[in-house]
């Protein structure tokens, strides 16, 4: 069973949603980045999503852009990112880890997909590769044993969601109506999108945009999502030297069901 | 999508999923409009009675060789950009959009978009690298005079590539009301095909004009290539003829260093701004900063059809350095009384080399824009 499947099974049994933490690899340097990966796990992240920095991240808002620029300015290379992932995998054998990056990073390195699988990544999402271009990449990911994750948006038609269902594994990355990371009023989560994905049997829907406070986590789960990924808020907090462990802990706590939350308070 | 959007292995539609429906809507509007006599008539009327088509074909009197210039510098707005901007603006209106966004480098495409926005009543936002805003003040002022909002982009290298990134980000959130009026035959499908079709008028006219003036087709057609829209428009109607096609890239300070915009000559296949094409990049796939004296050629990717024309061998791509372009700019001014854009001067520079090799051959040069925007820079560089 894949790490994602095992995680979703265990969380479902406990009545919890998945909390995913996103960080840009190499931001602001390799040592700090490795420590931040450990910090989000310590805070209680169920899954970790990592960005391999790209010079021209068109799907990202100012916070993630700045993080990628910091990493690149520090001289971080793709090979360094794979080394960070290998290190993470050795320290945290059970936590699912997914890569989020851009198409040119994937095609520029012969064997990127195999290297990602080898380093211990469980999934790969390519932000500027929509479903209609995905098939050749998905075949290579299937061969390498890494889950292809595709993006579903509220304006994505059912025919495309059906393709997402047949092509992707791991989870489905759901975005909100407005297009880029880190620019959202929280709480805008499309229950209709989740419903359509569930009806088609797509991999578990996880909201990737608009999560920066516990109430956003609740709202996303109330919309039917299996989990959430928080990116810009964590990256911004880390850049300002804030307490990432505590922040992740606070957001993770919001994924516990009412019974869980009561238990947690009673402890 | 109804069309493949591919040119051999190049092209495609590499955008975030959320933009795919907007591109599908655009493709449908483009294909439907081409078959709609009312659209064709309105565009034809605008091109003739507003923008000044057909543009002349001028045989050079005093430069060496036998060079003909297709005079897009005389089009309203001062460059070929206006052709396809008017067409896309009509499409935007047809799709019910009320807002136009565009990227611009030197400002020519921004000016053309501001023109269309003013004429057809759109709110118009122009993204422009902060560096370009500083060095192209004249065009910034022109855009603002016509009611456009110019947004300086501070990210990345603060030039054209970063302006495109920012326009794409805007569009990801705004496509319901907004058309992204991309300025060249690059980007995701359907832009490369659509922009080529809307710029085809350059080549169609030039072909008819040279047949009328000379009684035969030229031996070579030469155009500058940044994104590649004026070149693809000039090439489109002679692709099947026995005519050499030559695209001239910005060799900047020299092809052997890092300071150039010669994507087809020095880049390798990759994916940027929605298309698989040649890209200037490092080993990891990080996009390199390009360089050219002409902001319009200062772009690290290129339209995917040019990538295909290169790999298939149908067109040749060469470079002209900043210095060669400046010399051609100066020669055209002194010998023919024409101030051309630095971009167009790259094409002329190569044409002059060809004319030196064989003064008898007939060379058609795409004079894509006029040089007013470059006069201040020329004064400094030629001093």
XYZ file of C-alpha atoms in Angstrom:
650
model
C 0.000 0.000 0.000
C 1.281 3.475 -0.859
C 2.166 5.924 1.903
C -0.746 8.147 0.854
C -3.241 5.274 0.948
C -1.965 4.122 4.336
C -2.168 7.664 5.696
C -5.716 8.299 4.439
C -6.830 4.899 5.840
C -5.384 5.599 9.271
C -6.800 9.122 9.394
C -10.223 7.912 8.274
C -10.183 5.315 11.029
C -9.479 8.106 13.533
C -11.986 10.455 11.908
C -9.336 13.037 11.017
C -8.565 15.000 7.907
C -5.048 15.037 6.474
C -2.907 18.048 7.176
C -0.254 18.695 4.553
C 2.529 21.238 5.011
C 4.216 22.810 1.999
C 7.761 24.162 1.941
C 10.072 25.277 -0.838
C 13.198 23.122 -0.820
C 16.398 25.033 -0.184
C 14.587 28.078 1.242
C 16.506 29.964 2.486
C 19.392 27.472 2.450
C 19.828 23.707 2.576
C 20.417 23.337 6.321
C 17.482 25.535 7.334
C 15.292 23.786 4.800
C 16.086 20.352 6.262
C 15.307 21.655 9.739
C 11.985 23.116 8.549
C 10.990 19.780 7.025
C 11.525 18.207 10.441
C 9.661 21.049 12.136
C 6.465 20.522 10.166
C 6.548 16.824 10.997
C 7.117 17.650 14.658
C 4.144 19.990 14.482
C 1.983 17.113 13.340
C 1.863 17.284 9.537
C 0.474 14.066 8.090
C 1.959 14.700 4.654
C 4.668 16.999 3.376
C 4.640 18.702 -0.004
C 7.857 20.226 -1.263
C 8.435 22.713 -4.040
C 11.518 22.328 -6.203
C 12.240 25.976 -6.968
C 11.743 27.282 -10.510
C 12.796 30.690 -11.784
C 9.373 31.451 -13.306
C 6.614 30.071 -11.087
C 3.459 31.333 -12.842
C 1.047 29.498 -10.549
C 2.516 31.016 -7.399
C 1.843 34.250 -5.578
C 4.432 36.566 -4.037
C 5.245 34.470 -0.925
C 6.184 31.278 -2.788
C 7.884 33.264 -5.575
C 10.078 34.941 -2.995
C 10.884 31.599 -1.375
C 11.945 30.103 -4.707
C 14.071 33.176 -5.396
C 15.775 32.856 -1.992
C 16.610 29.216 -2.688
C 17.933 29.926 -6.186
C 19.910 32.906 -4.932
C 21.498 30.573 -2.372
C 22.654 28.390 -5.266
C 20.275 25.503 -4.605
C 20.275 22.971 -7.459
C 17.796 20.252 -8.329
C 20.309 17.645 -7.150
C 20.371 19.369 -3.744
C 16.595 19.091 -3.590
C 16.746 15.358 -4.209
C 19.355 15.085 -1.444
C 17.001 16.926 0.932
C 14.224 14.509 0.004
C 16.472 11.470 0.551
C 17.437 12.816 3.959
C 13.807 13.408 4.854
C 12.864 9.905 3.731
C 15.569 8.392 5.927
C 14.410 10.358 8.984
C 10.669 9.954 8.365
C 10.047 6.629 6.655
C 6.234 6.689 6.874
C 5.304 10.288 6.041
C 4.116 10.765 2.450
C 6.138 13.351 0.566
C 5.058 14.916 -2.701
C 6.991 17.143 -5.103
C 5.379 20.240 -6.601
C 7.287 21.829 -9.432
C 7.077 23.123 -13.007
C 7.293 21.346 -16.337
C 10.632 22.776 -17.433
C 12.355 21.498 -14.300
C 11.039 18.015 -15.066
C 11.958 17.950 -18.757
C 15.342 19.645 -18.330
C 16.782 16.760 -16.320
C 16.810 13.419 -18.092
C 15.569 10.948 -15.493
C 13.953 13.532 -13.218
C 10.995 11.267 -12.510
C 13.128 8.216 -11.761
C 15.421 10.316 -9.568
C 12.428 11.671 -7.658
C 11.147 8.161 -7.009
C 14.634 7.006 -6.048
C 14.979 9.844 -3.537
C 11.819 8.664 -1.835
C 9.139 11.028 -3.122
C 5.659 9.551 -3.277
C 4.055 11.907 -5.784
C 4.768 14.556 -8.376
C 2.545 17.484 -9.277
C 3.582 19.692 -12.208
C 1.821 23.026 -11.783
C 1.841 23.999 -15.463
C 0.925 20.589 -16.821
C -2.832 20.363 -17.173
C -4.603 17.066 -17.672
C -4.689 17.456 -21.447
C -0.868 17.371 -21.575
C -0.404 14.864 -18.753
C -0.491 11.467 -20.384
C 3.137 11.025 -21.473
C 4.326 12.241 -18.066
C 1.889 9.991 -16.235
C 3.195 6.949 -18.107
C 6.727 7.724 -16.970
C 5.550 8.273 -13.393
C 3.681 4.974 -13.424
C 6.824 3.208 -14.652
C 8.919 4.855 -11.936
C 6.385 4.069 -9.209
C 5.605 7.657 -8.275
C 2.007 8.900 -8.002
C 0.918 11.486 -10.577
C -1.101 14.205 -8.823
C -3.303 16.412 -10.999
C -5.101 19.644 -10.256
C -8.873 20.057 -10.204
C -10.455 23.510 -10.194
C -14.081 24.538 -9.778
C -14.207 25.400 -13.490
C -12.766 22.037 -14.562
C -15.407 20.198 -16.611
C -16.580 16.705 -15.688
C -14.858 15.174 -18.732
C -11.515 16.452 -17.432
C -12.282 15.294 -13.887
C -12.923 11.853 -15.396
C -9.456 11.973 -16.999
C -7.983 13.061 -13.666
C -9.675 10.078 -12.080
C -8.175 7.629 -14.541
C -4.702 9.203 -14.724
C -3.881 10.298 -11.186
C -3.060 8.584 -7.911
C -2.273 9.574 -4.348
C -4.577 12.534 -3.958
C -6.320 15.169 -6.052
C -5.043 18.713 -5.606
C -8.071 21.006 -5.484
C -7.742 24.725 -6.030
C -10.198 27.483 -5.331
C -11.727 29.793 -7.866
C -8.921 32.352 -7.897
C -5.832 31.138 -9.584
C -2.540 31.449 -7.690
C -1.151 30.502 -4.329
C -1.134 32.742 -1.310
C -3.650 35.326 -2.495
C -6.836 33.984 -1.028
C -9.468 34.896 1.399
C -9.682 31.640 3.305
C -12.835 29.625 3.504
C -13.786 29.609 -0.186
C -13.936 25.873 -0.733
C -16.118 24.426 -3.449
C -18.137 21.529 -2.024
C -19.525 20.899 -5.522
C -16.040 20.171 -6.850
C -15.388 17.683 -4.050
C -18.728 16.034 -4.669
C -18.008 15.647 -8.384
C -14.580 14.140 -7.667
C -15.961 11.725 -5.088
C -18.746 10.665 -7.439
C -16.196 9.902 -10.175
C -13.979 7.991 -7.752
C -10.984 10.333 -8.065
C -8.096 10.073 -5.576
C -8.922 11.812 -2.263
C -9.558 15.542 -2.750
C -7.212 17.837 -0.841
C -7.550 21.631 -0.889
C -4.248 23.264 -1.698
C -5.175 26.957 -1.802
C -6.513 29.289 0.835
C -5.431 27.609 4.075
C -3.882 29.919 6.631
C -5.989 29.546 9.785
C -7.763 26.775 11.708
C -11.185 27.930 10.494
C -10.024 27.479 6.878
C -9.010 23.913 7.685
C -12.456 23.245 9.143
C -14.221 24.868 6.200
C -12.248 22.787 3.685
C -12.992 19.566 5.542
C -16.628 20.586 5.933
C -16.737 20.967 2.147
C -15.915 17.253 2.029
C -12.182 17.309 1.428
C -9.994 14.485 2.722
C -7.344 16.974 3.695
C -5.703 20.324 3.236
C -2.279 21.640 2.280
C -1.029 24.849 3.821
C 1.732 26.553 1.858
C 2.160 30.308 1.793
C 1.239 30.818 5.451
C 3.934 28.366 6.616
C 6.540 29.648 4.167
C 5.839 33.229 5.217
C 5.986 32.387 8.910
C 9.270 30.516 8.476
C 10.761 33.436 6.535
C 9.872 35.749 9.408
C 11.448 33.386 11.928
C 8.131 32.361 13.507
C 7.303 29.200 15.410
C 6.523 26.738 12.619
C 6.074 23.744 14.938
C 3.416 25.524 16.942
C 1.626 26.901 13.870
C 1.426 23.462 12.223
C 0.219 21.995 15.502
C -2.548 24.590 15.650
C -3.725 23.867 12.102
C -3.409 20.109 12.494
C -5.617 20.293 15.566
C -8.375 21.671 13.365
C -8.405 18.444 11.334
C -9.491 16.392 14.318
C -13.194 15.562 14.388
C -15.367 16.928 17.173
C -14.804 13.829 19.257
C -11.081 14.028 18.590
C -10.969 17.718 19.388
C -12.808 17.130 22.679
C -10.422 14.299 23.528
C -7.521 16.493 22.692
C -8.774 19.219 24.995
C -9.314 16.689 27.781
C -5.718 15.497 27.633
C -9.452 21.696 -27.906
C -10.418 21.417 -31.569
C -6.918 21.929 -33.016
C -3.789 20.029 -31.966
C -1.801 23.122 -31.075
C 1.383 21.319 -32.071
C 4.072 22.192 -34.581
C 5.948 18.939 -34.860
C 7.025 18.195 -31.283
C 6.664 21.844 -30.221
C 3.770 23.898 -28.888
C 1.027 22.497 -26.688
C -0.851 24.003 -23.801
C 1.273 23.921 -20.640
C -0.716 26.087 -18.265
C -2.268 25.541 -14.847
C -5.483 23.523 -15.154
C -7.591 26.502 -14.108
C -6.666 28.333 -17.354
C -7.553 25.504 -19.721
C -11.267 26.414 -20.003
C -10.331 30.013 -20.841
C -8.010 28.821 -23.630
C -10.696 26.464 -24.931
C -13.148 29.356 -24.993
C -10.601 31.456 -26.882
C -9.919 28.733 -29.440
C -13.643 28.317 -30.059
C -14.150 32.074 -30.433
C -11.189 32.310 -32.813
C -12.353 29.448 -35.026
C -15.963 30.617 -35.084
C -14.982 34.219 -35.830
C -12.909 33.221 -38.834
C -16.059 31.838 -40.428
C -18.205 34.804 -39.440
C -18.486 37.369 -42.274
C -19.404 40.106 -39.780
C -16.177 39.574 -37.812
C -14.070 39.391 -40.950
C -15.685 42.574 -42.287
C -15.246 44.543 -39.068
C -11.607 43.504 -38.725
C -10.982 44.337 -42.378
C -12.554 47.753 -41.917
C -10.432 48.494 -38.843
C -7.232 47.345 -40.539
C -7.906 49.460 -43.633
C -9.609 52.591 -42.362
C -8.228 52.825 -38.833
C -4.813 51.166 -38.872
C -3.748 52.032 -42.410
C -3.463 48.748 -44.290
C -2.169 47.825 -46.726
C 1.267 49.023 -45.693
C 3.668 49.885 -48.531
C 6.407 47.709 -49.928
C 9.412 49.966 -50.447
C 12.377 49.139 -52.660
C 15.521 50.621 -51.130
C 17.048 53.203 -53.452
C 20.478 53.712 -51.932
C 21.389 50.746 -49.747
C 23.493 48.128 -51.524
C 21.840 45.081 -53.113
C 18.200 44.686 -54.009
C 16.289 45.053 -50.762
C 12.548 45.508 -50.381
C 11.068 46.630 -47.069
C 7.597 45.610 -45.874
C 6.677 48.777 -44.042
C 4.888 47.729 -40.837
C 6.583 50.772 -39.294
C 3.893 52.795 -41.049
C 1.021 50.954 -39.387
C -0.967 52.844 -36.754
C 0.758 52.390 -33.425
C 4.139 52.157 -35.116
C 4.566 48.409 -35.416
C 2.987 45.226 -36.771
C 1.555 44.565 -33.301
C -1.633 46.483 -34.125
C -2.730 43.866 -36.714
C -3.346 41.099 -34.274
C -4.235 43.302 -31.300
C -7.284 44.674 -33.114
C -8.290 41.117 -34.016
C -7.896 39.792 -30.481
C -9.739 42.780 -29.046
C -12.689 42.021 -31.325
C -12.546 38.409 -30.134
C -12.518 39.612 -26.524
C -15.639 41.658 -27.161
C -17.215 38.648 -28.873
C -16.526 36.570 -25.747
C -18.167 39.215 -23.582
C -14.960 40.251 -21.801
C -14.687 43.806 -20.517
C -11.045 43.942 -19.475
C -7.814 43.453 -21.438
C -4.494 42.532 -19.898
C -1.229 42.366 -21.794
C 2.499 42.082 -21.244
C 4.929 44.373 -22.954
C 8.703 44.627 -23.292
C 9.658 47.743 -25.238
C 6.094 48.923 -24.958
C 5.002 48.456 -28.583
C 2.540 45.699 -27.780
C 1.363 47.634 -24.745
C 0.765 50.685 -26.898
C -1.144 48.621 -29.462
C -3.277 47.118 -26.702
C -3.913 50.562 -25.201
C -5.022 51.716 -28.656
C -7.502 48.864 -28.977
C -8.685 49.349 -25.407
C -9.385 53.012 -26.011
C -11.062 52.408 -29.359
C -13.267 49.520 -28.291
C -13.917 50.543 -24.699
C -12.021 48.051 -22.559
C -10.428 48.559 -19.184
C -6.773 47.938 -20.085
C -3.961 46.798 -17.807
C -0.417 46.506 -19.137
C 2.192 44.509 -17.212
C 5.690 45.752 -17.873
C 8.944 44.823 -16.204
C 10.046 47.590 -13.833
C 13.373 47.773 -15.669
C 11.546 48.291 -18.979
C 9.253 50.919 -17.417
C 12.360 52.882 -16.521
C 14.007 52.607 -19.937
C 10.883 53.048 -22.102
C 9.302 56.116 -20.511
C 7.952 57.414 -23.819
C 5.841 54.320 -24.443
C 4.708 54.216 -20.817
C 3.395 57.742 -21.241
C 1.729 56.871 -24.567
C -0.104 53.961 -22.924
C -1.243 56.109 -20.023
C -2.433 58.860 -22.384
C -4.734 56.319 -24.011
C -6.177 55.341 -20.671
C -4.285 52.132 -19.936
C -2.928 51.313 -16.485
C 0.739 50.344 -16.597
C 1.775 48.000 -13.780
C 5.545 47.760 -13.186
C 6.571 44.170 -12.394
C 9.284 43.904 -9.764
C 9.787 40.124 -9.828
C 12.643 38.210 -11.457
C 14.773 40.176 -13.924
C 12.085 42.902 -14.107
C 11.732 42.517 -17.904
C 9.396 40.927 -20.468
C 9.529 37.367 -19.140
C 8.458 38.580 -15.704
C 5.681 40.697 -17.201
C 4.298 37.559 -18.898
C 4.444 35.674 -15.592
C 2.445 38.429 -13.908
C -0.121 38.631 -16.708
C -0.650 34.868 -16.463
C -1.162 35.193 -12.703
C -3.715 37.953 -13.200
C -5.531 35.901 -15.837
C -5.701 32.834 -13.554
C -7.999 34.824 -11.296
C -9.738 37.079 -13.812
C -10.537 35.102 -16.969
C -14.294 35.405 -16.497
C -14.159 39.119 -17.307
C -10.692 39.437 -18.794
C -8.966 38.538 -22.030
C -5.211 38.018 -21.933
C -4.089 39.719 -25.119
C -0.765 37.959 -25.600
C 1.526 39.944 -27.847
C 3.336 37.387 -29.942
C 3.030 34.021 -31.668
C 4.195 32.228 -28.534
C 2.584 30.987 -25.333
C 0.003 28.233 -24.973
C -2.290 27.041 -27.730
C -4.240 28.691 -29.365
C -2.043 31.827 -29.245
C 0.740 30.713 -31.642
C -1.751 29.630 -34.302
C -4.149 32.516 -33.748
C -1.485 35.222 -33.748
C 0.073 33.755 -36.907
C -3.296 33.867 -38.657
C -3.874 37.476 -37.573
C -0.348 38.468 -38.712
C -0.550 36.536 -41.980
C -1.818 39.749 -43.569
C 1.794 41.041 -43.603
C 3.021 38.213 -45.799
C -0.093 38.053 -47.944
C 0.227 41.726 -48.876
C 4.000 41.534 -49.337
C 3.679 38.552 -51.651
C 1.119 40.303 -53.855
C 3.054 43.583 -53.802
C 6.370 42.099 -54.859
C 4.691 40.064 -57.588
C 3.134 43.271 -58.845
C 6.283 45.403 -58.584
C 8.856 42.852 -59.696
C 6.901 40.078 -61.336
C 8.445 37.390 -59.150
C 8.881 36.229 -55.581
C 11.964 37.274 -53.620
C 14.950 34.966 -53.202
C 14.970 35.414 -49.452
C 12.590 36.687 -46.784
C 14.284 38.042 -43.675
C 12.611 38.996 -40.382
C 13.698 39.498 -36.801
C 12.586 36.934 -34.218
C 11.941 37.662 -30.547
C 8.696 35.850 -29.856
C 8.407 35.668 -33.601
C 5.053 37.155 -34.625
C 6.191 39.470 -37.413
C 8.425 36.734 -38.817
C 5.716 34.080 -38.788
C 3.260 36.537 -40.360
C 5.736 37.339 -43.124
C 6.692 33.660 -43.647
C 3.186 32.177 -43.570
C 2.242 32.817 -47.197
C 5.559 31.777 -48.728
C 6.125 28.577 -46.720
C 5.334 26.449 -49.775
C 7.320 28.556 -52.236
C 10.922 28.224 -53.289
C 12.011 31.123 -51.102
C 14.675 31.128 -48.390
C 13.237 32.015 -44.990
C 15.625 33.557 -42.490
C 14.828 34.541 -38.928
C 17.286 36.875 -37.218
C 17.716 36.564 -33.476
C 19.369 39.008 -31.137
C 23.022 38.036 -30.825
C 23.369 40.843 -28.274
C 26.970 41.295 -27.194
C 27.933 38.076 -28.985
C 26.647 34.507 -29.250
C 29.578 33.079 -27.315
C 28.732 34.859 -24.062
C 25.585 35.001 -21.947
C 24.385 38.382 -23.189
C 22.084 37.577 -26.087
C 18.518 36.609 -26.902
C 19.361 33.892 -29.415
C 16.969 31.246 -28.205
C 16.945 29.088 -31.340
C 20.717 29.333 -31.802
C 21.814 28.851 -28.212
C 18.822 27.459 -26.281
C 17.518 23.940 -26.052
C 13.995 22.502 -26.010
C 12.056 23.106 -22.836
C 8.709 24.400 -21.607
C 8.075 28.050 -20.793
C 4.978 30.235 -20.760
C 2.682 27.487 -21.939
C 4.596 25.979 -24.831
C 7.234 23.416 -25.548
C 9.853 25.330 -27.506
C 13.488 26.388 -27.482
C 14.390 28.098 -24.210
C 17.522 29.764 -22.832
C 18.126 27.895 -19.600
C 20.722 26.345 -17.327
C 21.315 22.616 -16.789
C 18.585 22.454 -14.134
C 15.987 24.136 -16.343
C 16.093 27.520 -14.618
C 15.326 30.163 -17.212
C 18.237 32.393 -18.159
C 18.040 36.144 -18.462
C 18.312 37.176 -22.078
C 19.942 40.341 -23.365
C 19.442 42.553 -26.371
C 19.788 46.239 -27.150
C 16.223 45.896 -28.421
C 13.703 45.144 -25.689
C 11.418 43.423 -28.204
C 13.979 40.677 -28.843
C 15.008 40.376 -25.198
C 13.109 37.158 -24.438
C 14.476 33.716 -23.459
C 11.891 31.644 -25.381
C 10.424 31.780 -28.889
C 7.215 30.895 -30.671
C 6.901 27.115 -31.082
C 6.325 27.247 -34.844
C 9.783 28.762 -35.267
C 11.213 25.897 -33.213
C 9.578 23.524 -35.670
C 10.690 25.498 -38.752
C 14.229 25.339 -37.412
C 14.221 21.618 -36.660
C 12.503 20.764 -39.947
C 15.064 22.852 -41.820
C 12.443 24.968 -43.615
C 13.777 28.199 -42.128
C 17.277 29.248 -41.160
C 17.965 31.221 -38.016
C 20.949 33.488 -37.630
C 22.048 36.186 -35.202
C 22.776 39.881 -35.495
C 24.682 41.593 -32.703
C 23.715 44.849 -31.010
C 26.512 46.568 -32.933
C 25.414 45.140 -36.299
C 21.817 46.164 -35.634
C 22.879 49.692 -34.689
C 24.954 49.994 -37.854
C 21.959 48.901 -39.951
C 19.681 51.321 -38.046
C 22.085 54.130 -38.868
C 22.500 53.092 -42.505
C 18.747 52.964 -43.094
C 18.333 56.412 -41.597
C 21.200 57.922 -43.588
C 20.591 56.237 -46.938
C 16.829 55.824 -47.079
C 15.453 58.364 -44.626
C 13.736 55.721 -42.502
C 14.086 55.375 -38.727
C 13.315 51.756 -37.943
C 12.956 49.970 -34.631
C 16.090 48.328 -33.211
C 14.250 45.001 -33.575
C 13.748 45.480 -37.316
C 17.337 46.673 -37.668
C 18.455 43.119 -36.802
C 16.673 41.816 -39.900
C 18.118 44.583 -42.033
C 21.614 43.885 -40.696
C 21.429 40.336 -41.980
C 19.904 41.438 -45.279
C 22.883 43.747 -45.789
C 25.233 40.793 -45.245
C 23.325 38.770 -47.851
C 23.378 41.703 -50.273
C 27.134 41.921 -49.923
C 27.494 38.233 -50.814
C 25.205 38.500 -53.831
C 23.978 41.980 -54.827
C 21.613 40.552 -57.445
C 19.396 38.545 -55.125
C 16.034 39.989 -54.151
C 15.635 40.239 -50.401
C 12.358 41.012 -48.673
C 12.862 42.435 -45.174
C 10.143 42.722 -42.567
C 10.460 46.262 -41.266
C 8.332 45.440 -38.257
C 8.330 48.795 -36.454
C 9.401 52.386 -36.439
C 12.280 53.720 -34.406
C 10.879 56.676 -32.477
C 10.965 54.676 -29.249
C 14.671 53.975 -29.798
C 15.861 57.441 -30.730
C 17.004 58.464 -27.255
C 18.916 55.201 -26.830
C 20.388 55.539 -30.324
C 21.607 59.020 -29.509
C 23.514 57.639 -26.521
C 24.842 54.551 -28.304
C 25.925 56.302 -31.496
C 27.517 59.278 -29.733
